[in-house]
PDB file of C-alpha atoms and ligand atoms in Angstrom:
ATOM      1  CA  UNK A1268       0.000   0.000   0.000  1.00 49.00           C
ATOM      2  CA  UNK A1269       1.199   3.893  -0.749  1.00 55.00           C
ATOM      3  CA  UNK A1270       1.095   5.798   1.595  1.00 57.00           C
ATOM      4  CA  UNK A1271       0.294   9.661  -0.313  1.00 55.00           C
ATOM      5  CA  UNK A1272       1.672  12.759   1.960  1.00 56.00           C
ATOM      6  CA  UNK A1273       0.974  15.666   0.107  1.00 56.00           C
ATOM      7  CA  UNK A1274       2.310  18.216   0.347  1.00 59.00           C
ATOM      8  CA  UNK A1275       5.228  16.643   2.169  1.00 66.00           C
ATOM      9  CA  UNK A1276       7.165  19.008   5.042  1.00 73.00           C
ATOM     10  CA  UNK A1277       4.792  21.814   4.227  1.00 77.00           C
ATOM     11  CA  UNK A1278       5.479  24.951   6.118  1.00 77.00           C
ATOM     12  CA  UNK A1279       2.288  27.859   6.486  1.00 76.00           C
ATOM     13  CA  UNK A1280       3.147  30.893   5.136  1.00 78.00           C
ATOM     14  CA  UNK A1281       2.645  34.212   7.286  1.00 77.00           C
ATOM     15  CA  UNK A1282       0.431  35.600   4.769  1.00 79.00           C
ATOM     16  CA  UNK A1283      -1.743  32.716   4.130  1.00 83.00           C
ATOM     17  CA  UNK A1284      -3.142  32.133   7.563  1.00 87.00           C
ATOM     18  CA  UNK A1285      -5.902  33.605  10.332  1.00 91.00           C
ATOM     19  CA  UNK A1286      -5.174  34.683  13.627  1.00 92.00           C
ATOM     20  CA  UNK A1287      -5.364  32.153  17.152  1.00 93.00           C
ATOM     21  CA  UNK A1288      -8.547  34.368  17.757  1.00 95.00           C
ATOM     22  CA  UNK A1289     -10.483  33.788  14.394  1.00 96.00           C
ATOM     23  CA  UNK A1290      -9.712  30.199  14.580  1.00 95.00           C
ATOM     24  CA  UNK A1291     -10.767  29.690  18.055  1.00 96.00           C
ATOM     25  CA  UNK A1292     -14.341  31.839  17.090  1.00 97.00           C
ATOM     26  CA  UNK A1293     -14.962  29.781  13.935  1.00 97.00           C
ATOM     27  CA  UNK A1294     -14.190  26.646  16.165  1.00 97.00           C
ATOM     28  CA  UNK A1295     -16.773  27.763  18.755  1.00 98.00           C
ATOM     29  CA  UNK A1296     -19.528  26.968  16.537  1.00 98.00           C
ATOM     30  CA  UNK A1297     -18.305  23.395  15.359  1.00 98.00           C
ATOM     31  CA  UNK A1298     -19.861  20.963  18.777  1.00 98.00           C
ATOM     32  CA  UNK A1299     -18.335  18.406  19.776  1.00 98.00           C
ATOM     33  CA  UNK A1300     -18.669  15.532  22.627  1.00 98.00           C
ATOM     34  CA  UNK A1301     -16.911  16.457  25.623  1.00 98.00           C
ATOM     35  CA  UNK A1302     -14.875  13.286  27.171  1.00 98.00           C
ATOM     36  CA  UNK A1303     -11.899  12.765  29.608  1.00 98.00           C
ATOM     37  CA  UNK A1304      -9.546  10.816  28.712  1.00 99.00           C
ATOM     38  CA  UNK A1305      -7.133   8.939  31.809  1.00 99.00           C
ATOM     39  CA  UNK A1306      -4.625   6.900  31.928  1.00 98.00           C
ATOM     40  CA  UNK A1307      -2.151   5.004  34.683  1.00 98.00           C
ATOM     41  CA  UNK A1308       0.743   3.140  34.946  1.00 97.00           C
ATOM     42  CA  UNK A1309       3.922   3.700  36.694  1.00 98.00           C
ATOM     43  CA  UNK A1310       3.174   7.143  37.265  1.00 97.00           C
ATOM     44  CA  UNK A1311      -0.458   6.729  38.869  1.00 98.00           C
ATOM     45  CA  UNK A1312      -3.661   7.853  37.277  1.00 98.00           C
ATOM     46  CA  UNK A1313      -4.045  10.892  35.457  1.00 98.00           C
ATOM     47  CA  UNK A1314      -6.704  12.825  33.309  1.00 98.00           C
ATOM     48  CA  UNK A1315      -7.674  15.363  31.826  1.00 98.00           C
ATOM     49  CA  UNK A1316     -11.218  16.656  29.630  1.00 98.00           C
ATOM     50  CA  UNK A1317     -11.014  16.576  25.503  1.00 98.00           C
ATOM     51  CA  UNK A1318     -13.092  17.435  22.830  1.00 98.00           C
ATOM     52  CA  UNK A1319     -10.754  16.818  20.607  1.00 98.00           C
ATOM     53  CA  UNK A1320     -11.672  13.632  20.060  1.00 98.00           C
ATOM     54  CA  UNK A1321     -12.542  11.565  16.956  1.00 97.00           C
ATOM     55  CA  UNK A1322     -13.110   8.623  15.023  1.00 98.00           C
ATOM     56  CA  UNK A1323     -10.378   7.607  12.576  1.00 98.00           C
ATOM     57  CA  UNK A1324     -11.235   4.214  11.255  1.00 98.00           C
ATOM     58  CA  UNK A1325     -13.298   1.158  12.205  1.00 98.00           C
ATOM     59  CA  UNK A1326     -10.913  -1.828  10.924  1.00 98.00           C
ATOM     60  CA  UNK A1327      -8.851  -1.590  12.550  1.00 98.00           C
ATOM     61  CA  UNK A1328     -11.206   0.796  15.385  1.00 98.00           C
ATOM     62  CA  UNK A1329      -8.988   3.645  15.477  1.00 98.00           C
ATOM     63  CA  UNK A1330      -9.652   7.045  17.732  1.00 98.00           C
ATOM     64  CA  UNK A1331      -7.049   9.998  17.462  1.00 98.00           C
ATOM     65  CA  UNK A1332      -6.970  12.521  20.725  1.00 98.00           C
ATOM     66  CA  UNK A1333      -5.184  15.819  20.367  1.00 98.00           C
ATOM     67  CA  UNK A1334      -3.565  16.489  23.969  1.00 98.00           C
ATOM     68  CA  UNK A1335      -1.971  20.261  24.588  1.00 98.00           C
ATOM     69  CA  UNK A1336       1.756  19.267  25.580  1.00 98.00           C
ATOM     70  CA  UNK A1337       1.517  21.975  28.482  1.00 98.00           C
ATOM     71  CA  UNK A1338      -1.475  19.407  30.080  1.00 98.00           C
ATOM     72  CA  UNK A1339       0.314  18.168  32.977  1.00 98.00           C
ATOM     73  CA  UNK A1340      -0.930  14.787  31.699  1.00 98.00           C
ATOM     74  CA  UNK A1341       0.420  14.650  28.477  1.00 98.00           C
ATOM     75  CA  UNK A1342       4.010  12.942  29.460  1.00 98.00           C
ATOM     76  CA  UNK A1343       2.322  10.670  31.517  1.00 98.00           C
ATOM     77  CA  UNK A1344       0.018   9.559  28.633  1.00 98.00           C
ATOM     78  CA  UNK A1345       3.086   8.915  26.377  1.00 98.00           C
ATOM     79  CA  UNK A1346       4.905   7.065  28.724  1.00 98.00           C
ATOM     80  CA  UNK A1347       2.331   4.847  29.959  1.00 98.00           C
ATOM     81  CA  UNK A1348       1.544   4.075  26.085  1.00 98.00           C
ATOM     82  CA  UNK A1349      -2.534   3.792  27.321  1.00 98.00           C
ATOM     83  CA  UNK A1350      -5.735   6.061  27.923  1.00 98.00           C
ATOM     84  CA  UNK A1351      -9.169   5.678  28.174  1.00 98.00           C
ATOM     85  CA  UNK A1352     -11.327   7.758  26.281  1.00 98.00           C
ATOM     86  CA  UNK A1353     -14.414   8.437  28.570  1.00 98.00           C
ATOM     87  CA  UNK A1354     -17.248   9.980  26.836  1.00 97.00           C
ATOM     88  CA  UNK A1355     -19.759  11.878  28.918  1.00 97.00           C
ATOM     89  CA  UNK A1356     -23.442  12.463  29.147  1.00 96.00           C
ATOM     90  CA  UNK A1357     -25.804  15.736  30.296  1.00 95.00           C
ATOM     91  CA  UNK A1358     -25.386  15.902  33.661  1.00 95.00           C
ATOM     92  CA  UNK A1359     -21.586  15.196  33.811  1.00 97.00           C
ATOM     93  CA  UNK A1360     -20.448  19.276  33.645  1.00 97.00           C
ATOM     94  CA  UNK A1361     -18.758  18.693  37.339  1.00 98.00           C
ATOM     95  CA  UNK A1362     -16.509  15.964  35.710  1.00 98.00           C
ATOM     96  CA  UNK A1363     -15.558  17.701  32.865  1.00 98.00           C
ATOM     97  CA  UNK A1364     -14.825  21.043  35.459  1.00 98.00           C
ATOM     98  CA  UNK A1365     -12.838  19.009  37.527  1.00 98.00           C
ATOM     99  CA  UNK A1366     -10.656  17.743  35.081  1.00 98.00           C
ATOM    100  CA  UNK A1367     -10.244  20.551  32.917  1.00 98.00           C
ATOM    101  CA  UNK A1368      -9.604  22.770  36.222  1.00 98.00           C
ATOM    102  CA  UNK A1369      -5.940  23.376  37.170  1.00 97.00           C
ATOM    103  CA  UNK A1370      -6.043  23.394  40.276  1.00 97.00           C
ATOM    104  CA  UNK A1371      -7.785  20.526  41.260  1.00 98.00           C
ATOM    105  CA  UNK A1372      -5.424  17.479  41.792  1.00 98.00           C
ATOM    106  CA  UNK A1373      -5.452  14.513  40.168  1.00 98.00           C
ATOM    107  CA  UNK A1374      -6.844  12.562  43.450  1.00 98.00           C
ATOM    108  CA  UNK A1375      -9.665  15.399  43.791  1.00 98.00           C
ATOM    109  CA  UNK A1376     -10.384  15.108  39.789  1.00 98.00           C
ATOM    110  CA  UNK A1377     -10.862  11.446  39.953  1.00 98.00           C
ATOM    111  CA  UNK A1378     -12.708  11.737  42.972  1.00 98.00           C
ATOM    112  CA  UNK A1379     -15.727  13.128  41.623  1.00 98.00           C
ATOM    113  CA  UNK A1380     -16.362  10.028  39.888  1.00 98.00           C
ATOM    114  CA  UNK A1381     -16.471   6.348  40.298  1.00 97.00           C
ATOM    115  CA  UNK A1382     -13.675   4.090  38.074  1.00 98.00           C
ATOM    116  CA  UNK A1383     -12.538   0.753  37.495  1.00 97.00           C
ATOM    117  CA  UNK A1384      -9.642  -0.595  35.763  1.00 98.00           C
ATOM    118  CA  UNK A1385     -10.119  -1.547  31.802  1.00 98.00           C
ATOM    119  CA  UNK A1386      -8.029  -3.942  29.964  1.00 98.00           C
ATOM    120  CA  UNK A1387      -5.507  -1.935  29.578  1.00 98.00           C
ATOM    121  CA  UNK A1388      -5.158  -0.671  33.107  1.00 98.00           C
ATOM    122  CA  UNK A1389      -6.806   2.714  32.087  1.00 98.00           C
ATOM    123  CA  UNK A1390      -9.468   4.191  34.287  1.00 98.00           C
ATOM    124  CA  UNK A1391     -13.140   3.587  32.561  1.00 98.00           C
ATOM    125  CA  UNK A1392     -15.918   5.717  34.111  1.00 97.00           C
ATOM    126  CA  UNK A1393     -18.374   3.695  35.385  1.00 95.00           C
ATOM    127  CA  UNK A1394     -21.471   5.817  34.171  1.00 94.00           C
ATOM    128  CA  UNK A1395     -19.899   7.303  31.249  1.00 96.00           C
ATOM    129  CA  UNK A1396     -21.831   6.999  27.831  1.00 95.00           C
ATOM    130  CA  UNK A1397     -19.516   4.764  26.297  1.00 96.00           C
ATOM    131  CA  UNK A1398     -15.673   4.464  27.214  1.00 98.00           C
ATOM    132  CA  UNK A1399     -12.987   3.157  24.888  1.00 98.00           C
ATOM    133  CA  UNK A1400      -9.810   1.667  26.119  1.00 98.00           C
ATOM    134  CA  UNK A1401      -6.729   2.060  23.762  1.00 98.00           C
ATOM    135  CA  UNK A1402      -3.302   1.472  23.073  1.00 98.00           C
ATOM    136  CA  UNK A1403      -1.721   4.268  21.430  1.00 98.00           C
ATOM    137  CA  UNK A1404      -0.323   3.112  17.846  1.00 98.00           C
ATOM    138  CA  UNK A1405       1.098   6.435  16.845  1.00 97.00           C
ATOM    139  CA  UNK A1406       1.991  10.293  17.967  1.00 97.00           C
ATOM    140  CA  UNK A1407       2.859  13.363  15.510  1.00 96.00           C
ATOM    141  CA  UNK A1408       3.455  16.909  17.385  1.00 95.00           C
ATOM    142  CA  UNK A1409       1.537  19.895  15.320  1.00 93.00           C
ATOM    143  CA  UNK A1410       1.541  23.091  16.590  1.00 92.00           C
ATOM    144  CA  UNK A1411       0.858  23.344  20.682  1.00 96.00           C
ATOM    145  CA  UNK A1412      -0.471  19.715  20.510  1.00 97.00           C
ATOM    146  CA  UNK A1413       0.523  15.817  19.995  1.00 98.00           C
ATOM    147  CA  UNK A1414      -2.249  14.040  17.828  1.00 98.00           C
ATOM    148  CA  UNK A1415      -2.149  10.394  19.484  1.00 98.00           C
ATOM    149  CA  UNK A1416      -3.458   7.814  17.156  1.00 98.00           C
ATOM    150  CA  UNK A1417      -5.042   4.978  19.316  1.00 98.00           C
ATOM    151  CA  UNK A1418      -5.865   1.456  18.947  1.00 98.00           C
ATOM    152  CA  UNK A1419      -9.372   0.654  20.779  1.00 98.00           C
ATOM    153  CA  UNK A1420      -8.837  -2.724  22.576  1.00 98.00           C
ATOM    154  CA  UNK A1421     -12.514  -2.325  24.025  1.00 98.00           C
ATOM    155  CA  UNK A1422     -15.684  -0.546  24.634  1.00 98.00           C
ATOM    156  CA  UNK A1423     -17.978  -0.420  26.634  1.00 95.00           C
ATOM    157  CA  UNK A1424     -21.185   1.337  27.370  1.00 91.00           C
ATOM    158  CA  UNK A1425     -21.836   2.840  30.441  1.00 82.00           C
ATOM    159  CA  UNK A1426     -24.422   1.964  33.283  1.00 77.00           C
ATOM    160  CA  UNK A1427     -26.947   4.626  32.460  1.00 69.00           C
ATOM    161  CA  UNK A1428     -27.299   3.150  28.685  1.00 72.00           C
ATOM    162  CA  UNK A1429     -27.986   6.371  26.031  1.00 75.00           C
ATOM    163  CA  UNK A1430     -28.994   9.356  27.258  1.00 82.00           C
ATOM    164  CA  UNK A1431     -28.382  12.877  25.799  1.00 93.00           C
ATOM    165  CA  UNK A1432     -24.430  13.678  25.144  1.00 96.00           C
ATOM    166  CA  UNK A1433     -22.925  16.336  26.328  1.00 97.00           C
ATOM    167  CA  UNK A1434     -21.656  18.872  23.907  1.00 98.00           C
ATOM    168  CA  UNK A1435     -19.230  21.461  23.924  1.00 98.00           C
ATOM    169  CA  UNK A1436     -20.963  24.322  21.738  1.00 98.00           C
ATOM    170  CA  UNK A1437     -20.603  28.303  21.901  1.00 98.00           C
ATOM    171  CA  UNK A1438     -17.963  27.950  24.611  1.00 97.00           C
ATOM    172  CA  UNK A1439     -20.425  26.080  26.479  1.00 98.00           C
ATOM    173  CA  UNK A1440     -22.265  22.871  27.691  1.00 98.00           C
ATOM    174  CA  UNK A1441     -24.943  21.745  25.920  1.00 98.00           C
ATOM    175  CA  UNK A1442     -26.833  18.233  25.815  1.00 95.00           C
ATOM    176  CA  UNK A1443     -28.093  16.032  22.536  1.00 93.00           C
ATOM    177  CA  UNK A1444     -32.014  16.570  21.308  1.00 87.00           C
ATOM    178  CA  UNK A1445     -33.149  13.829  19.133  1.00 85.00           C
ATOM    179  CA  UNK A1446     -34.281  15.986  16.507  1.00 85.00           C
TER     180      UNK A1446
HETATM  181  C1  LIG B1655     -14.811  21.346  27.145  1.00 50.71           C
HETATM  182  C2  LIG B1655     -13.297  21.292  27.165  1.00 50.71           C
HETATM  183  C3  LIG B1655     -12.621  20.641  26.160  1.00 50.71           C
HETATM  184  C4  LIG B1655     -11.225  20.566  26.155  1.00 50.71           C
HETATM  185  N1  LIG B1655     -10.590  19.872  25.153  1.00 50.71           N
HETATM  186  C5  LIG B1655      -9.251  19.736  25.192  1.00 50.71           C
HETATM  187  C6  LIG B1655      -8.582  18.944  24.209  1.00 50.71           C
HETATM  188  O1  LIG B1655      -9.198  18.355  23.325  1.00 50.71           O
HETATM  189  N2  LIG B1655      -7.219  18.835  24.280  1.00 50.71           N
HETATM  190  C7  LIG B1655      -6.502  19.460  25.281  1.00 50.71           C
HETATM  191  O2  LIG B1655      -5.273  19.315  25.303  1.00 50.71           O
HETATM  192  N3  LIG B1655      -7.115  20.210  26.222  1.00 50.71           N
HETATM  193  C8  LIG B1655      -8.463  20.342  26.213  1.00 50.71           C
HETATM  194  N4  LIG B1655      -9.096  21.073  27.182  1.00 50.71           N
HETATM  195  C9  LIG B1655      -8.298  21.711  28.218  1.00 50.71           C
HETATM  196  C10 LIG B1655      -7.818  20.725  29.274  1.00 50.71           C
HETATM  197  O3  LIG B1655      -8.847  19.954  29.824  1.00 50.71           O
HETATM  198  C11 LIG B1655      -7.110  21.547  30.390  1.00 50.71           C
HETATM  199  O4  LIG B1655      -6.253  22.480  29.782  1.00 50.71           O
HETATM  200  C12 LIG B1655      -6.206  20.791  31.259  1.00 50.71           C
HETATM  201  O5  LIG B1655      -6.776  19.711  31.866  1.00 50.71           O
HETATM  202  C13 LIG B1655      -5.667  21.783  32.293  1.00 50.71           C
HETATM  203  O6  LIG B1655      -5.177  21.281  33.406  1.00 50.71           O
HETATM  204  P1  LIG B1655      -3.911  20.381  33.735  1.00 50.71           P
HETATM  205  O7  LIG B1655      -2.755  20.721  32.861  1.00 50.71           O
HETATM  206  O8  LIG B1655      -3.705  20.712  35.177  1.00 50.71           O
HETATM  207  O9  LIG B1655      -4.439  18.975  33.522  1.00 50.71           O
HETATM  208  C14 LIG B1655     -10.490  21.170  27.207  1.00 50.71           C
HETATM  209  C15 LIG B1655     -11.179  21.835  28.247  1.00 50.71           C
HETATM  210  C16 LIG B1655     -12.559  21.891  28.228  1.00 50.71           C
HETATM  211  C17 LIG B1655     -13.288  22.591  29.356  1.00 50.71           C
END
């Protein structure tokens, strides 16, 4: 198979770009599921909330996660080599506070929820939507952020079953109406 980079090693130009602030305005009206994603290993549990989240492939089931290096648990994620993507439902705001909040620790941020260990050793929500448990196949820095591409070992649905998502949208939480 061919792989087909194109273009290959290109650089942005200064004059053919927006600013940080248009960007981040245009990106506050695309929604997106708001998750946090944990991992442990040597280094204990860690976590943090992402909504940069999506699917890449289903053969093999493929998720990529882009993680801001300054997140204090971006090292941790590399070096453990797993995470657990934990999607979450309406309702859930005070997790995704707690681990988007700097300064709550890790013990307080994991506190406000209930966890088990997945296959990989990764904490799984126990009433999250749907968790998946990964390996992480590959890693490319761009800009601020890594892109981790993951490999799902498993999924599994929550406790509560579906209920409405929730939804980062306009800089803030929303939930899922079945239209
Ligand atoms: C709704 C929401 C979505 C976020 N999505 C991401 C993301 O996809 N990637 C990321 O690196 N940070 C994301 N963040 C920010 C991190 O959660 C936050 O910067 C980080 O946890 C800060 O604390 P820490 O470095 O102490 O962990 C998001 C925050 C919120 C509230």
């Amino acid at each position: 198979m061919t792989n087909i980079v194109a273009p290959f090693g290109y650089t942005p130009p200064d004059e053919e770009t927006v600013s940080a602030d248009i960007f981040r305005n245009g990106m506050a009206a695309l929604s997106s599921a708001v998750t946090v994603v944990t991992t442990d290993g040597p280094h204990g549990p860690h976590g943090f909330t992402a909504s940069a989240v999506c699917s890449v492939s289903d053969t093999p089931p493929t998720l990529l996660v882009c993680v801001n290096r300054s997140t204090s648990a971006h090292p941790y994620i590399l070096e453990h080599g797993v995470l657990a993507i934990n999607v979450l439902h309406e309702g859930q705001d005070h997790l995704s506070n707690a681990f988007s909040s700097r300064s709550r620790s890790m013990a307080e941020r994991f506190a406000a929820g209930k966890w088990h260990k997945g296959l990989t050793g990764a904490p799984v929500l126990d009433d999250a939507l749907v968790s998946f448990d990964c390996r992480i196949r590959e890693i490319r820095d761009v800009g601020t952020h890594t892109v981790i591409i993951a490999h799902v070992v498993d999924a599994t649905m929550g406790e509560a079953g579906i209920r409405s998502g929730l939804v980062w949208f306009n800089r803030q939480y929303n939930q899922t109406i079945p239209k």
